[in-house]
Amino acid sequence: TTAEGAGSQHNTPIQESAEAAVPLVAPAAEPNAMDTASLAHLLYVVGSMCLGVGLCVLGVLCFFLPHTAAEMYGLPLQAECSAPARQDEAWVLATGFRDLFLGIITLALYLTQPQAMRVYLSCLVPLPLADALLALAYQAEPLAVATHLGGTFGVLVLAIAARCDPALDSAGKGRSA
């Protein structure tokens, strides 16, 4: 048994804790390199604020400049003065209310329930995709369709960043990267 004990490599608790405290290999990251968790947190913070404020601005734009908002969406309204054109503005106003309140919800969740943003953003991804499909179905300009697809990509990246941000973990409450 003495030969077995000498040949085996059993560490004492003191040796194990000392080995765990000192990494065998130094981190290969450069001093200015950003790790994945920090990048996810940065994308989440900046993206959430941009999404919330951007949606609020789009919503307000629909109320004050409906023709401009409709053109940006890719489905311009008819002539400004005719009575049917006023009825056509209803979809722009409805979209404005939608965007305004989605912006308010985004900011409210970001500020009060950041963990809920993971689910909310995942559920939000199909909305700009649906806008792109609607614009495409009604022969919108390619740039308008591309803008909606870009929005879809942006919300998807934000949803992934929220999923990867360790600061949103329940165990990581109060941590920031």
Short mmCIF file of C-alpha atoms in Angstrom, two decimals:
data_model
loop_
_atom_site.label_atom_id
_atom_site.label_comp_id
_atom_site.label_asym_id
_atom_site.label_seq_id
_atom_site.Cartn_x
_atom_site.Cartn_y
_atom_site.Cartn_z
CA THR A 1 0.00 0.00 0.00
CA THR A 2 2.94 2.31 0.52
CA ALA A 3 3.92 2.01 -3.13
CA GLU A 4 0.36 2.72 -4.19
CA GLY A 5 0.19 5.84 -1.99
CA ALA A 6 3.51 7.16 -3.30
CA GLY A 7 2.57 6.47 -6.92
CA SER A 8 -0.89 8.04 -6.83
CA GLN A 9 -1.38 11.77 -7.00
CA HIS A 10 -3.92 12.68 -4.36
CA ASN A 11 -3.95 16.34 -3.44
CA THR A 12 -4.73 17.53 0.04
CA PRO A 13 -7.48 20.16 0.41
CA ILE A 14 -4.80 22.81 0.94
CA GLN A 15 -3.03 21.86 -2.30
CA GLU A 16 -6.32 21.85 -4.25
CA SER A 17 -7.34 25.31 -3.04
CA ALA A 18 -3.88 26.72 -3.81
CA GLU A 19 -3.98 25.22 -7.32
CA ALA A 20 -7.47 26.57 -7.94
CA ALA A 21 -6.44 30.09 -6.94
CA VAL A 22 -3.50 30.28 -9.38
CA PRO A 23 -4.32 29.55 -13.02
CA LEU A 24 -1.75 27.40 -14.77
CA VAL A 25 -2.00 29.40 -17.98
CA ALA A 26 -2.34 33.18 -18.13
CA PRO A 27 -5.36 34.50 -20.03
CA ALA A 28 -4.57 35.06 -23.69
CA ALA A 29 -6.83 38.10 -24.00
CA GLU A 30 -5.30 41.42 -24.93
CA PRO A 31 -5.76 44.27 -22.45
CA ASN A 32 -8.27 46.02 -24.73
CA ALA A 33 -10.13 42.88 -25.80
CA MET A 34 -13.76 42.58 -24.74
CA ASP A 35 -15.06 39.22 -23.56
CA THR A 36 -18.37 37.78 -24.75
CA ALA A 37 -20.24 38.60 -21.55
CA SER A 38 -19.14 42.25 -21.64
CA LEU A 39 -20.05 42.54 -25.32
CA ALA A 40 -23.47 40.98 -24.69
CA HIS A 41 -24.10 43.39 -21.82
CA LEU A 42 -23.01 46.40 -23.87
CA LEU A 43 -25.22 45.35 -26.80
CA TYR A 44 -28.13 44.74 -24.43
CA VAL A 45 -27.85 48.13 -22.70
CA VAL A 46 -27.30 50.23 -25.82
CA GLY A 47 -29.71 48.19 -27.94
CA SER A 48 -32.52 48.31 -25.39
CA MET A 49 -32.29 52.07 -25.04
CA CYS A 50 -32.10 52.57 -28.82
CA LEU A 51 -35.07 50.26 -29.38
CA GLY A 52 -37.22 51.90 -26.70
CA VAL A 53 -36.45 55.49 -27.66
CA GLY A 54 -36.56 54.70 -31.39
CA LEU A 55 -40.00 53.12 -31.15
CA CYS A 56 -41.30 56.10 -29.17
CA VAL A 57 -39.93 58.51 -31.79
CA LEU A 58 -41.51 56.48 -34.61
CA GLY A 59 -44.82 56.48 -32.76
CA VAL A 60 -44.78 60.26 -32.29
CA LEU A 61 -43.72 60.73 -35.93
CA CYS A 62 -46.87 58.86 -37.02
CA PHE A 63 -49.05 61.35 -35.14
CA PHE A 64 -47.39 64.55 -36.34
CA LEU A 65 -46.12 63.57 -39.81
CA PRO A 66 -48.26 60.62 -40.95
CA HIS A 67 -47.32 60.97 -44.63
CA THR A 68 -43.62 60.92 -43.83
CA ALA A 69 -44.09 57.94 -41.52
CA ALA A 70 -46.07 56.08 -44.19
CA GLU A 71 -43.33 56.70 -46.75
CA MET A 72 -40.70 55.46 -44.30
CA TYR A 73 -42.80 52.33 -43.74
CA GLY A 74 -42.86 51.80 -47.49
CA LEU A 75 -46.55 52.34 -48.11
CA PRO A 76 -47.09 56.04 -48.93
CA LEU A 77 -50.51 57.56 -48.46
CA GLN A 78 -52.64 59.07 -51.20
CA ALA A 79 -52.87 62.82 -51.77
CA GLU A 80 -52.94 64.83 -48.55
CA CYS A 81 -56.11 66.86 -49.14
CA SER A 82 -58.72 64.33 -50.23
CA ALA A 83 -61.22 62.81 -47.79
CA PRO A 84 -60.25 59.17 -48.57
CA ALA A 85 -56.65 60.05 -47.76
CA ARG A 86 -57.70 61.04 -44.23
CA GLN A 87 -59.23 57.58 -43.82
CA ASP A 88 -56.01 56.01 -45.12
CA GLU A 89 -54.14 57.73 -42.30
CA ALA A 90 -55.89 55.47 -39.79
CA TRP A 91 -53.40 52.63 -40.35
CA VAL A 92 -50.53 55.05 -39.82
CA LEU A 93 -52.03 56.25 -36.55
CA ALA A 94 -52.65 52.67 -35.44
CA THR A 95 -49.04 51.81 -36.21
CA GLY A 96 -47.99 54.95 -34.33
CA PHE A 97 -49.87 53.89 -31.22
CA ARG A 98 -48.36 50.40 -31.53
CA ASP A 99 -44.82 51.73 -31.85
CA LEU A 100 -45.22 54.32 -29.09
CA PHE A 101 -46.53 51.81 -26.58
CA LEU A 102 -44.00 49.15 -27.57
CA GLY A 103 -41.31 51.77 -26.94
CA ILE A 104 -42.78 52.62 -23.54
CA ILE A 105 -43.03 48.91 -22.65
CA THR A 106 -39.43 48.35 -23.77
CA LEU A 107 -38.13 51.17 -21.58
CA ALA A 108 -40.33 50.18 -18.63
CA LEU A 109 -39.18 46.56 -18.72
CA TYR A 110 -35.55 47.58 -19.21
CA LEU A 111 -35.69 49.86 -16.16
CA THR A 112 -37.85 47.77 -13.82
CA GLN A 113 -37.77 44.10 -14.93
CA PRO A 114 -34.60 43.57 -16.98
CA GLN A 115 -34.85 39.77 -16.79
CA ALA A 116 -38.24 39.94 -18.54
CA MET A 117 -36.51 41.55 -21.53
CA ARG A 118 -35.23 38.11 -22.54
CA VAL A 119 -38.74 36.84 -23.19
CA TYR A 120 -40.10 40.16 -24.45
CA LEU A 121 -37.37 40.64 -27.05
CA SER A 122 -37.70 37.05 -28.27
CA CYS A 123 -41.42 37.63 -28.76
CA LEU A 124 -40.76 40.95 -30.51
CA VAL A 125 -38.54 39.50 -33.28
CA PRO A 126 -41.43 38.52 -35.63
CA LEU A 127 -42.97 42.02 -35.59
CA PRO A 128 -40.50 43.83 -37.89
CA LEU A 129 -40.40 40.69 -40.06
CA ALA A 130 -44.18 40.90 -40.44
CA ASP A 131 -43.81 44.59 -41.33
CA ALA A 132 -41.27 43.62 -44.03
CA LEU A 133 -43.63 40.98 -45.43
CA LEU A 134 -46.54 43.44 -45.47
CA ALA A 135 -44.44 46.06 -47.23
CA LEU A 136 -43.27 43.46 -49.74
CA ALA A 137 -46.82 42.19 -50.34
CA TYR A 138 -47.96 45.72 -51.19
CA GLN A 139 -45.04 46.41 -53.55
CA ALA A 140 -43.12 48.77 -51.27
CA GLU A 141 -39.80 50.16 -52.41
CA PRO A 142 -36.92 47.71 -51.86
CA LEU A 143 -35.25 50.14 -49.44
CA ALA A 144 -38.33 50.12 -47.20
CA VAL A 145 -38.40 46.32 -47.16
CA ALA A 146 -34.66 46.29 -46.42
CA THR A 147 -35.21 48.71 -43.53
CA HIS A 148 -37.75 46.35 -41.95
CA LEU A 149 -35.41 43.40 -42.47
CA GLY A 150 -32.63 45.41 -40.84
CA GLY A 151 -34.95 46.05 -37.90
CA THR A 152 -35.63 42.33 -37.69
CA PHE A 153 -31.90 41.61 -37.60
CA GLY A 154 -31.38 44.32 -34.94
CA VAL A 155 -34.09 42.96 -32.65
CA LEU A 156 -32.77 39.41 -33.16
CA VAL A 157 -29.24 40.48 -32.18
CA LEU A 158 -30.68 42.30 -29.16
CA ALA A 159 -32.67 39.22 -28.13
CA ILE A 160 -29.52 37.07 -28.39
CA ALA A 161 -27.50 39.64 -26.44
CA ALA A 162 -30.13 39.62 -23.68
CA ARG A 163 -29.97 35.81 -23.55
CA CYS A 164 -26.15 35.93 -23.29
CA ASP A 165 -25.91 38.79 -20.78
CA PRO A 166 -24.92 37.28 -17.40
CA ALA A 167 -26.05 40.46 -15.64
CA LEU A 168 -29.63 39.35 -16.35
CA ASP A 169 -29.22 35.98 -14.63
CA SER A 170 -31.11 35.67 -11.36
CA ALA A 171 -27.87 34.62 -9.69
CA GLY A 172 -26.16 37.63 -11.24
CA LYS A 173 -28.51 40.30 -9.85
CA GLY A 174 -26.64 43.46 -9.20
CA ARG A 175 -23.64 42.42 -11.27
CA SER A 176 -22.67 44.51 -14.18
CA ALA A 177 -20.12 43.79 -16.82
#
